[in-house]
mmCIF file with all atom_site columns, C-alpha atoms in Angstrom:
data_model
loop_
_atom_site.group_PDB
_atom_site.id
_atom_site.type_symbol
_atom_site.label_atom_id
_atom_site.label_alt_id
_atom_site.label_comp_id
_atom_site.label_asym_id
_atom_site.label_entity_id
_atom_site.label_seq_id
_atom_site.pdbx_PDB_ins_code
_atom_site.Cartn_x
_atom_site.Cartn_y
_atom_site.Cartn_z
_atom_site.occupancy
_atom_site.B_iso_or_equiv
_atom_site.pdbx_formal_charge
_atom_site.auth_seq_id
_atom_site.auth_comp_id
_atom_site.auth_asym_id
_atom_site.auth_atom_id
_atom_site.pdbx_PDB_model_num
ATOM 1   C CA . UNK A 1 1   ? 108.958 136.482 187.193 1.00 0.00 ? 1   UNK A CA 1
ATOM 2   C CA . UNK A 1 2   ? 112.700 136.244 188.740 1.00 0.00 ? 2   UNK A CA 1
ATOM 3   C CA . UNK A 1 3   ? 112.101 132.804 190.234 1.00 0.00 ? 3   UNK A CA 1
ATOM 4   C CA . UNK A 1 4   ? 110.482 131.684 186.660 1.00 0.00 ? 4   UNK A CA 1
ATOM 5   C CA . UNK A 1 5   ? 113.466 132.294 184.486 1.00 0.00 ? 5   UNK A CA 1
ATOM 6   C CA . UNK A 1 6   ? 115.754 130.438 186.317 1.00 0.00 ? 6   UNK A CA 1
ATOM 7   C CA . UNK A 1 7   ? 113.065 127.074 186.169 1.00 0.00 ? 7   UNK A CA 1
ATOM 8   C CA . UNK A 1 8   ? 112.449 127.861 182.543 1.00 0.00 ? 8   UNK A CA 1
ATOM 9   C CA . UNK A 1 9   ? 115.818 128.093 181.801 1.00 0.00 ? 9   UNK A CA 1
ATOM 10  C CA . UNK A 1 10  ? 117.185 125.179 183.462 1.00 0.00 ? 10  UNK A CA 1
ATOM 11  C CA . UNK A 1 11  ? 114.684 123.010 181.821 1.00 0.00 ? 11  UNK A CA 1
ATOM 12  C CA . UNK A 1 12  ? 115.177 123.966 178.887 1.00 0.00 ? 12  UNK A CA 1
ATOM 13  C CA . UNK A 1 13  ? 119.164 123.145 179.327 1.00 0.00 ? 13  UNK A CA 1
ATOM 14  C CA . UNK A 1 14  ? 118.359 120.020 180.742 1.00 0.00 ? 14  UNK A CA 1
ATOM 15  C CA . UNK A 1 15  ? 115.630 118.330 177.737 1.00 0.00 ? 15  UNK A CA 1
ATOM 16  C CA . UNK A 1 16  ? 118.912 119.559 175.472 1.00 0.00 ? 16  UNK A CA 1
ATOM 17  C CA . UNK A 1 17  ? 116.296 120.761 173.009 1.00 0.00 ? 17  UNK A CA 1
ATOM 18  C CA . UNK A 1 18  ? 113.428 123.078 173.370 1.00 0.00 ? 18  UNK A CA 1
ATOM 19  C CA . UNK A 1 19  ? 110.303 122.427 175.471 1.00 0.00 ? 19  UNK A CA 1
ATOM 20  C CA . UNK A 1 20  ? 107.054 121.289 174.449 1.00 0.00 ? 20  UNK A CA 1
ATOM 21  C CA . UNK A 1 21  ? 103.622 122.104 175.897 1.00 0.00 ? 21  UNK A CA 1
ATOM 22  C CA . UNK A 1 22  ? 100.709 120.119 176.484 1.00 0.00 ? 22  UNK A CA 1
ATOM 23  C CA . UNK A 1 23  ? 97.410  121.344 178.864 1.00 0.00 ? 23  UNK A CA 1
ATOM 24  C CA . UNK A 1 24  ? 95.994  119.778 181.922 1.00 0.00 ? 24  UNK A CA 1
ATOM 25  C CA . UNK A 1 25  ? 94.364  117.055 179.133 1.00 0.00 ? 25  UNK A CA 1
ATOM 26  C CA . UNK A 1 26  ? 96.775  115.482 177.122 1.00 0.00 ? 26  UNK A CA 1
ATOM 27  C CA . UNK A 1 27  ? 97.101  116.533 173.129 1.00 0.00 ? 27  UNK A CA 1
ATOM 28  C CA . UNK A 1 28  ? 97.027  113.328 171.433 1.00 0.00 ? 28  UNK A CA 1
ATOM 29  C CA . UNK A 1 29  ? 100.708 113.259 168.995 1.00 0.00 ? 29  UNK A CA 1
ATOM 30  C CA . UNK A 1 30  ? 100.247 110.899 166.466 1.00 0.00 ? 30  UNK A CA 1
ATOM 31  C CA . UNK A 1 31  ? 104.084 110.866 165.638 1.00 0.00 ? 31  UNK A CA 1
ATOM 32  C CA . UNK A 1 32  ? 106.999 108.611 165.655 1.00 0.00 ? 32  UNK A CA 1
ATOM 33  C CA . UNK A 1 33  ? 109.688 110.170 168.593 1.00 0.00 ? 33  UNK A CA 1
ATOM 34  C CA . UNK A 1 34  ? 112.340 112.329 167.010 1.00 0.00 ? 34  UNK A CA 1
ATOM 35  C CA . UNK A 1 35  ? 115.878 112.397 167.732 1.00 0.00 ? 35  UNK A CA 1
ATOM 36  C CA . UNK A 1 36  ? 117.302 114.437 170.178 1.00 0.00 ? 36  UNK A CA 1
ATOM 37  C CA . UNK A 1 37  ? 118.360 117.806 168.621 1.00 0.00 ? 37  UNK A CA 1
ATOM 38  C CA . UNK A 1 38  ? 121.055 118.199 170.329 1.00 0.00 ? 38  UNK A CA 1
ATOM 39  C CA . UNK A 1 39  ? 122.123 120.658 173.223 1.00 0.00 ? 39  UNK A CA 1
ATOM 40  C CA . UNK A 1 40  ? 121.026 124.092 173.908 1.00 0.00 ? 40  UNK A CA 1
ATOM 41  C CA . UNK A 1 41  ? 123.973 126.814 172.959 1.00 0.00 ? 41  UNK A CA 1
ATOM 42  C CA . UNK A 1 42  ? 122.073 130.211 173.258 1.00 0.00 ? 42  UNK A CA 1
ATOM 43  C CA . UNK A 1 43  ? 119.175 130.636 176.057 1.00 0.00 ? 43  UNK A CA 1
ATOM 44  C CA . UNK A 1 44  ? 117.576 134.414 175.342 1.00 0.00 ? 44  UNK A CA 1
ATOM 45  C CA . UNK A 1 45  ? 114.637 134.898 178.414 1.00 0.00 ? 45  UNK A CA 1
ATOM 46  C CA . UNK A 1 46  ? 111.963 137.934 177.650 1.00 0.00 ? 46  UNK A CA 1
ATOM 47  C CA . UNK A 1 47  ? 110.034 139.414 180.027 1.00 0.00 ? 47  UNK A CA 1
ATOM 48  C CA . UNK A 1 48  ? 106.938 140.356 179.069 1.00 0.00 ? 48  UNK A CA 1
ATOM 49  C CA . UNK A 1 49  ? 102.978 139.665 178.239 1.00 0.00 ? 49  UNK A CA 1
ATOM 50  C CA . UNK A 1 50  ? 101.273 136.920 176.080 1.00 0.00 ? 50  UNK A CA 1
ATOM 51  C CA . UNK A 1 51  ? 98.342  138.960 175.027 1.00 0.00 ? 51  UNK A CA 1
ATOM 52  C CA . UNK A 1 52  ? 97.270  135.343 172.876 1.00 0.00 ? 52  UNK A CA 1
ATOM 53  C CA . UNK A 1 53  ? 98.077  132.038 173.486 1.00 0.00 ? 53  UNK A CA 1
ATOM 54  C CA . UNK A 1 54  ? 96.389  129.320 172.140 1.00 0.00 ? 54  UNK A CA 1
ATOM 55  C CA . UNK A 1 55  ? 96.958  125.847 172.181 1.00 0.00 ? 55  UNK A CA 1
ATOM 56  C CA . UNK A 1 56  ? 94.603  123.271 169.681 1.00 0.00 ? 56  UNK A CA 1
ATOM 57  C CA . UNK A 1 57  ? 92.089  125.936 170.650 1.00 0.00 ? 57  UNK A CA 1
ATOM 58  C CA . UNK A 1 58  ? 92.491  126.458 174.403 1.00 0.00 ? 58  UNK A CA 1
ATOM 59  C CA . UNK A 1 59  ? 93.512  130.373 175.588 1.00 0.00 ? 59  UNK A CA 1
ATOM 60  C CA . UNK A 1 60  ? 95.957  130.266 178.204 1.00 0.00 ? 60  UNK A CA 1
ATOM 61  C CA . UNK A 1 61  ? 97.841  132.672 179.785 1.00 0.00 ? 61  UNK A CA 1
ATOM 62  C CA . UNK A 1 62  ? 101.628 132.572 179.799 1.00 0.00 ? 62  UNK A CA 1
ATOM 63  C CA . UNK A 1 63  ? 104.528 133.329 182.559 1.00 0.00 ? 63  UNK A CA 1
ATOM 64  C CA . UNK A 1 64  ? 107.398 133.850 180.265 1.00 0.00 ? 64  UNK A CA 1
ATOM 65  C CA . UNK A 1 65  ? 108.962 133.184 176.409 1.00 0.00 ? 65  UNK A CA 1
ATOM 66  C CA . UNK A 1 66  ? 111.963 131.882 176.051 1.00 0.00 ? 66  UNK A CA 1
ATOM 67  C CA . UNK A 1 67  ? 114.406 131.722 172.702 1.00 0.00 ? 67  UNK A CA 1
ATOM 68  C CA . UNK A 1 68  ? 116.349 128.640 172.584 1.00 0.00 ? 68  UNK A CA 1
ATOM 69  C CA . UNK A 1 69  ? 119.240 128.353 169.554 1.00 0.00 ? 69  UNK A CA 1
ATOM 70  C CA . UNK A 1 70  ? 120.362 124.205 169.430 1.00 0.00 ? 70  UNK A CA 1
ATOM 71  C CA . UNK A 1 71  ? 123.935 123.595 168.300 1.00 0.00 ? 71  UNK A CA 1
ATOM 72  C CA . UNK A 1 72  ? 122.696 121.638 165.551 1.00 0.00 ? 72  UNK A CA 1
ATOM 73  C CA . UNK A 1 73  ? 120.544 125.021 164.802 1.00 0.00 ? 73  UNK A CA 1
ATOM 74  C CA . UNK A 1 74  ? 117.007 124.249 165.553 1.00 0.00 ? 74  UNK A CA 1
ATOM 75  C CA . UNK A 1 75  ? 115.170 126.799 167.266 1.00 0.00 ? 75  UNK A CA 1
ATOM 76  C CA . UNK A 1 76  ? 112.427 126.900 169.848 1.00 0.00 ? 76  UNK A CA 1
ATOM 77  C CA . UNK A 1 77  ? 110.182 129.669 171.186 1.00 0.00 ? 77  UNK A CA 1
ATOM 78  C CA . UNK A 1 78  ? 109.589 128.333 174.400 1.00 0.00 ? 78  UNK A CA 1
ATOM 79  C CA . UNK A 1 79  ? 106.440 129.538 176.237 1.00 0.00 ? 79  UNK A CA 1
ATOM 80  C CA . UNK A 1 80  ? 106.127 128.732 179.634 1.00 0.00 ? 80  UNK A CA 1
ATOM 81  C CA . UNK A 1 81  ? 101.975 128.537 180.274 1.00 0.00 ? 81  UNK A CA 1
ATOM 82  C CA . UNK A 1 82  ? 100.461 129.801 182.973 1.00 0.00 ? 82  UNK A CA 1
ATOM 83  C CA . UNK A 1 83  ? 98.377  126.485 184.001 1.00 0.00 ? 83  UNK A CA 1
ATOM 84  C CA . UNK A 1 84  ? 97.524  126.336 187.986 1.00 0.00 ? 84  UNK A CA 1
ATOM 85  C CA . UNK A 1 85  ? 96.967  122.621 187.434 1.00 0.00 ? 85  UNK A CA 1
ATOM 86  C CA . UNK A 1 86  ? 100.370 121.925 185.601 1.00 0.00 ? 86  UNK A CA 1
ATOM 87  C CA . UNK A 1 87  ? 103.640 123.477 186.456 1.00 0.00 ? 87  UNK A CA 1
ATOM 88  C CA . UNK A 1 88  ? 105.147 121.350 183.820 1.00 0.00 ? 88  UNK A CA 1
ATOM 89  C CA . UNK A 1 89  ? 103.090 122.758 180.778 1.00 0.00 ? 89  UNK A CA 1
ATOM 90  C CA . UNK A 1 90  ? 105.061 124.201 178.056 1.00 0.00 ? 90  UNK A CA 1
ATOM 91  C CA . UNK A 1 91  ? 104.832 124.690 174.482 1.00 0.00 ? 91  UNK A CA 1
ATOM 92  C CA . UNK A 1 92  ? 107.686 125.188 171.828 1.00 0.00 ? 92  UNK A CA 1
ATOM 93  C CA . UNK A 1 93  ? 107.284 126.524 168.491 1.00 0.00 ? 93  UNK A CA 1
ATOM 94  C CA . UNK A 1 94  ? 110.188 124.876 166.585 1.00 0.00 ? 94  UNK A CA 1
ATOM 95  C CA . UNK A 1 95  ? 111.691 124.811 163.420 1.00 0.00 ? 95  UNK A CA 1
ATOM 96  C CA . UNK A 1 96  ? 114.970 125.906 161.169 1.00 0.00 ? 96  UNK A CA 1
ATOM 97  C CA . UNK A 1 97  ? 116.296 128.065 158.925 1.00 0.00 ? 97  UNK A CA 1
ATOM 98  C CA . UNK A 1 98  ? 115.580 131.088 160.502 1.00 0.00 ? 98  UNK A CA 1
ATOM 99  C CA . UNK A 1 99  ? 116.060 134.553 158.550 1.00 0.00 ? 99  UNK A CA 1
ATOM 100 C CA . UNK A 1 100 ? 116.844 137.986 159.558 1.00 0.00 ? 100 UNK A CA 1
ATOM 101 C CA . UNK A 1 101 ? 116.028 140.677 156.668 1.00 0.00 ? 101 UNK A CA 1
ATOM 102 C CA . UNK A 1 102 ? 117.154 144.019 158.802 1.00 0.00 ? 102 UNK A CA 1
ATOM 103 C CA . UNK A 1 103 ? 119.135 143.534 162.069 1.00 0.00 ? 103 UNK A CA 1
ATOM 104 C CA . UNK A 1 104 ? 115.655 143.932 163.734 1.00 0.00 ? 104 UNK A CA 1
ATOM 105 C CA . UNK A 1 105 ? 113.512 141.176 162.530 1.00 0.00 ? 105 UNK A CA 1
ATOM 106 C CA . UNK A 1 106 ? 113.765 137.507 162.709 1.00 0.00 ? 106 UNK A CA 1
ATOM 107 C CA . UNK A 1 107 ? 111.371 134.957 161.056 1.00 0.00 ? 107 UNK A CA 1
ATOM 108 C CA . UNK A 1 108 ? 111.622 131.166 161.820 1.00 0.00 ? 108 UNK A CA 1
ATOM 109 C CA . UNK A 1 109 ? 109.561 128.274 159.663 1.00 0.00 ? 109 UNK A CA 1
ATOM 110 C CA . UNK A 1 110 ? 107.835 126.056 161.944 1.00 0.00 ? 110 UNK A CA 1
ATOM 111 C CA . UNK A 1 111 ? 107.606 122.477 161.182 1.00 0.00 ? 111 UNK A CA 1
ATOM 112 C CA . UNK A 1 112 ? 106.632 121.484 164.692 1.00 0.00 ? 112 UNK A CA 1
ATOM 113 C CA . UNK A 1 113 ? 105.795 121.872 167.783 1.00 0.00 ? 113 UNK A CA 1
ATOM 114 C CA . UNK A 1 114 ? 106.599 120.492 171.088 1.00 0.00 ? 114 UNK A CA 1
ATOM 115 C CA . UNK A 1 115 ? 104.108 119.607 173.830 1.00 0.00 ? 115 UNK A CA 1
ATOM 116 C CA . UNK A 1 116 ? 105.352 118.959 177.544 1.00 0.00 ? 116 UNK A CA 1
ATOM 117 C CA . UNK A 1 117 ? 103.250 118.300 180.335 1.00 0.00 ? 117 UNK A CA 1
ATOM 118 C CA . UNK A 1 118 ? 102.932 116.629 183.756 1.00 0.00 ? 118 UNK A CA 1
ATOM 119 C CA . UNK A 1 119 ? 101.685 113.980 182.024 1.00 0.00 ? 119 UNK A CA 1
ATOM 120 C CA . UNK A 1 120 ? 104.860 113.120 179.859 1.00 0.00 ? 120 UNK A CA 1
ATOM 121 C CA . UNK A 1 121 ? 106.742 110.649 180.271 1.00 0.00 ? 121 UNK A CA 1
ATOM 122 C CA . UNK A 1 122 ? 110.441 111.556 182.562 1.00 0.00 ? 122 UNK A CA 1
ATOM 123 C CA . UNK A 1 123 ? 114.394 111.541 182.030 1.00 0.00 ? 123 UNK A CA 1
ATOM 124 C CA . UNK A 1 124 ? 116.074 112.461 184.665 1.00 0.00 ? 124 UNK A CA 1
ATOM 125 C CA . UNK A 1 125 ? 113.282 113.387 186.773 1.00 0.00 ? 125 UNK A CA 1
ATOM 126 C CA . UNK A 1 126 ? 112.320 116.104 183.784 1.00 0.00 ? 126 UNK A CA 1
ATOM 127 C CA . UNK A 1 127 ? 109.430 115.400 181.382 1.00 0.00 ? 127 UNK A CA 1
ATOM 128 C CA . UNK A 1 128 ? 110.365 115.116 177.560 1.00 0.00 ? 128 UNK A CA 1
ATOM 129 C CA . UNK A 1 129 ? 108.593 116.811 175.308 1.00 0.00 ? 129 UNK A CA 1
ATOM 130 C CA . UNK A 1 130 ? 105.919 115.129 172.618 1.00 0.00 ? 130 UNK A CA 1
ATOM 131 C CA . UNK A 1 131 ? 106.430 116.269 169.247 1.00 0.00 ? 131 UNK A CA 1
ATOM 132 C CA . UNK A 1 132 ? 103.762 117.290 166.804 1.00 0.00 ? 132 UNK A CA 1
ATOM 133 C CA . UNK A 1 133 ? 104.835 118.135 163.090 1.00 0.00 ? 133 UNK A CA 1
ATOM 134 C CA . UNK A 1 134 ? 102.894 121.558 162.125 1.00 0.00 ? 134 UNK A CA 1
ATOM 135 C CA . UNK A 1 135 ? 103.386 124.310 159.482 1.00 0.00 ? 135 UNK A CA 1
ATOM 136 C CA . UNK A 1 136 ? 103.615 127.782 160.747 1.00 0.00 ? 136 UNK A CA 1
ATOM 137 C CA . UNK A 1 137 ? 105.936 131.101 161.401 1.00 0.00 ? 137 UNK A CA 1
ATOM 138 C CA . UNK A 1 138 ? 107.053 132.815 164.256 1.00 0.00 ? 138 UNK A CA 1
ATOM 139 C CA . UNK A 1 139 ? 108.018 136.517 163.255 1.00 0.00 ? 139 UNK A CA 1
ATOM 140 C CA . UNK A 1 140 ? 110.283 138.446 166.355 1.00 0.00 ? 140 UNK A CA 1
ATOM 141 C CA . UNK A 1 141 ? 110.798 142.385 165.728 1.00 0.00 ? 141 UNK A CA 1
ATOM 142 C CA . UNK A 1 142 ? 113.917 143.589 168.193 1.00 0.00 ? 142 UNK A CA 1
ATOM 143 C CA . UNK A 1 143 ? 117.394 142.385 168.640 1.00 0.00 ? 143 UNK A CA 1
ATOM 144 C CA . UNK A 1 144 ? 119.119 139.767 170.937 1.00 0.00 ? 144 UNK A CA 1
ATOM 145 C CA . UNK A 1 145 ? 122.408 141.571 170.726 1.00 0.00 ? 145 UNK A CA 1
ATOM 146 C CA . UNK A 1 146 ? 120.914 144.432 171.701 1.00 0.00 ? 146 UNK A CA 1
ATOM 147 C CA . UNK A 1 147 ? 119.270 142.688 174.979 1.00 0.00 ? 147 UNK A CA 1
ATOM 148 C CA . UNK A 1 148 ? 115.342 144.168 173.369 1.00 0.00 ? 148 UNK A CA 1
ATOM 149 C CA . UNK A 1 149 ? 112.637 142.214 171.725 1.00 0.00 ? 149 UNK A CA 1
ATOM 150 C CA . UNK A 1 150 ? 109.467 144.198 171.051 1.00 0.00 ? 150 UNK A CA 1
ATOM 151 C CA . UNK A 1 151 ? 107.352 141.623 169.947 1.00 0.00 ? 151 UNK A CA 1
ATOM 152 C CA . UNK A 1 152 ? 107.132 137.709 169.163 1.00 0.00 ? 152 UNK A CA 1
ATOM 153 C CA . UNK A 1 153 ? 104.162 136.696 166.818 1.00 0.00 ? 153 UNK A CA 1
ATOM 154 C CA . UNK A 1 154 ? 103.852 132.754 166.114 1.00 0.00 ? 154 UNK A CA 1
ATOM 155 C CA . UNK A 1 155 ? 100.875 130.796 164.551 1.00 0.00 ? 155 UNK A CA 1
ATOM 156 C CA . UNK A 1 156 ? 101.271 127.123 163.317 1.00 0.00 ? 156 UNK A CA 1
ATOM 157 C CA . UNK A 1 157 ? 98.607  124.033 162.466 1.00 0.00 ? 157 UNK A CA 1
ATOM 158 C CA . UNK A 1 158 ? 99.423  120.573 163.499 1.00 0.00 ? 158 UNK A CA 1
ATOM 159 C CA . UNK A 1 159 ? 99.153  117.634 160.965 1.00 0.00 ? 159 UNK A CA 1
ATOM 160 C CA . UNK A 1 160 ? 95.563  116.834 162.982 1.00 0.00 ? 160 UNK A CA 1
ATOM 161 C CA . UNK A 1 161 ? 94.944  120.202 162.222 1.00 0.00 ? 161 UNK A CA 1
ATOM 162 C CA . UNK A 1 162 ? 95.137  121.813 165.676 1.00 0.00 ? 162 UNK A CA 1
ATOM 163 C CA . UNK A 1 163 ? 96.521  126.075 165.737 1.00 0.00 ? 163 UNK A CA 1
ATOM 164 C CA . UNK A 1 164 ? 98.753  127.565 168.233 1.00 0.00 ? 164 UNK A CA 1
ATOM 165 C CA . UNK A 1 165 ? 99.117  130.898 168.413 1.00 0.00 ? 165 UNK A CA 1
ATOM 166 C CA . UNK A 1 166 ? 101.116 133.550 170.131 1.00 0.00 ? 166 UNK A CA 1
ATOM 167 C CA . UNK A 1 167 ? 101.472 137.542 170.865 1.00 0.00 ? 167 UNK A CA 1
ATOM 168 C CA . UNK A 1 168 ? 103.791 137.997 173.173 1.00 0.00 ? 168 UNK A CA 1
ATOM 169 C CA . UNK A 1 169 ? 104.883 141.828 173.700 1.00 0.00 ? 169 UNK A CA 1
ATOM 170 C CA . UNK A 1 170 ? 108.033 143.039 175.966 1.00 0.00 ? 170 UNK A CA 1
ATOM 171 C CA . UNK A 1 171 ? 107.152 144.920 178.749 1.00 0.00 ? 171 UNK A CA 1
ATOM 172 C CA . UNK A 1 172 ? 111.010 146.877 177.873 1.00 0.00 ? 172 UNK A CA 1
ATOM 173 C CA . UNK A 1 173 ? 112.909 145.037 180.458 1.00 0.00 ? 173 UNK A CA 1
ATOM 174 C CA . UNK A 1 174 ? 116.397 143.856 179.045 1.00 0.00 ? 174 UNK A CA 1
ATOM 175 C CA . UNK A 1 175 ? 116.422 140.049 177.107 1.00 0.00 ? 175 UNK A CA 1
ATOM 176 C CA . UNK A 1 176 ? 118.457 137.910 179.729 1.00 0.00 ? 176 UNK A CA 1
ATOM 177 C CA . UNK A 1 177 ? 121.301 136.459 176.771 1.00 0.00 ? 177 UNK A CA 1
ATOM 178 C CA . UNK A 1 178 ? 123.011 133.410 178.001 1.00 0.00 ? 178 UNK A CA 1
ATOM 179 C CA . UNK A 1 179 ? 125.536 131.480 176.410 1.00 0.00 ? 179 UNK A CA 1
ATOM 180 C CA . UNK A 1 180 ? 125.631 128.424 177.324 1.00 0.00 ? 180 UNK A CA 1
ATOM 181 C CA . UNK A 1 181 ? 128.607 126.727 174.765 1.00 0.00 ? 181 UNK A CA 1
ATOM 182 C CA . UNK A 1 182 ? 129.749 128.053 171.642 1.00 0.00 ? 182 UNK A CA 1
ATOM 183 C CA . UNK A 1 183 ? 128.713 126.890 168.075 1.00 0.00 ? 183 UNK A CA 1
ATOM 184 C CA . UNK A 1 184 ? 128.433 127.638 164.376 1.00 0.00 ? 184 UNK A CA 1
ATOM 185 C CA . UNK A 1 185 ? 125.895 130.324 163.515 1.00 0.00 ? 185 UNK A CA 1
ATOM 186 C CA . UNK A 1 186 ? 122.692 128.521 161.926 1.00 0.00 ? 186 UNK A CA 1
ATOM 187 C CA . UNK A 1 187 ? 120.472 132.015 161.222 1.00 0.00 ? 187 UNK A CA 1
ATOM 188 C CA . UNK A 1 188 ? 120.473 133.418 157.425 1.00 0.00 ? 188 UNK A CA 1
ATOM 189 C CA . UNK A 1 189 ? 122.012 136.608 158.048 1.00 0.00 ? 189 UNK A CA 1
ATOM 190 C CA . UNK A 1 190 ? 122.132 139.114 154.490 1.00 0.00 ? 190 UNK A CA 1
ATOM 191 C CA . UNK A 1 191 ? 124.323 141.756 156.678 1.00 0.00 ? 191 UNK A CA 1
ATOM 192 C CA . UNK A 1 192 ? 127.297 139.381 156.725 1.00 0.00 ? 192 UNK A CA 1
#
């Protein structure tokens, strides 16, 4: 798990936007590329167990989940799939706007998600993500300040109507905050 954080984390730095998954057959995105979202200014790696993970219908397993914040304040829930046949397979549920309601739970819109693979195409020797616009939620219970995350729930449809889905549960270790460059706070916060 030590050795996956690090590899997660780093690509996730280096796409300067959250990952994308795809499986050992290509998803088909029927969408026009996106713009880059910017860089990565708050990395939060969980340690844990994907009890679900779906992807257009396939069950994976997953190694970790990842929480990136964008400076530009687009958010990612990274997972990191367990795929023997693809080291490269990730898959991002992404959106904006999130919203806290107490300081421990977190809900984030999703209005797409992101597909990487072995099969993407490279920049700088890393593979950039495909882009799929969805509809969806990702609910987290726990705080990030407090280094715990219980739980991460996520389910979204694709415009080709494909569902992702995620459980992911803590095992208790401590969230692994980094921040990586400072920037304006994009979360709706009621407590401030």
């Amino acid at each position: 798990m030590r050795c996956c954080r690090p590899v997660l984390g780093a690509a996730l730095i280096a796409l300067a936007s959250p990952c994308f998954a795809e499986s050992s057959a290509p998803i088909p995105v029927n969408n026009p590329p996106a713009q880059q979202n910017g860089f990565i200014d708050l990395l939060a790696l969980m340690s844990g167990k994907c009890k679900t993970l779906k992807v257009a219908g396939r069950t994976y397993a997953c190694k970790t989940v990842a929480y990136a914040h964008g400076d530009k304040g687009r958010v990612n829930f990274a997972v990191a799939v367990d795929d023997p046949t693809d080291a490269n397979h990730v898959v991002s549920f992404s959106g904006e706007n999130g919203k806290r309601s107490d300081d421990n739970s977190y809900e984030l819109p999703i209005d797409r998600m992101l597909l990487n693979s072995k099969h993407r195409p490279k920049v700088d020797g890393l593979p950039v993500p495909a882009e799929q616009t969805s509809t969806g939620i990702c609910r987290q219970t726990g705080n990030f300040a407090a280094r715990k995350v219980n739980d991460v729930t996520c389910t979204a449809t694709d415009s080709e109507g494909r569902k992702y889905e995620l459980l992911f549960v803590s095992d208790g270790t401590p969230v692994s905050v980094r921040r990586i460059r400072q920037s304006a706070p994009s979360i709706q916060d009621p407590f401030k």
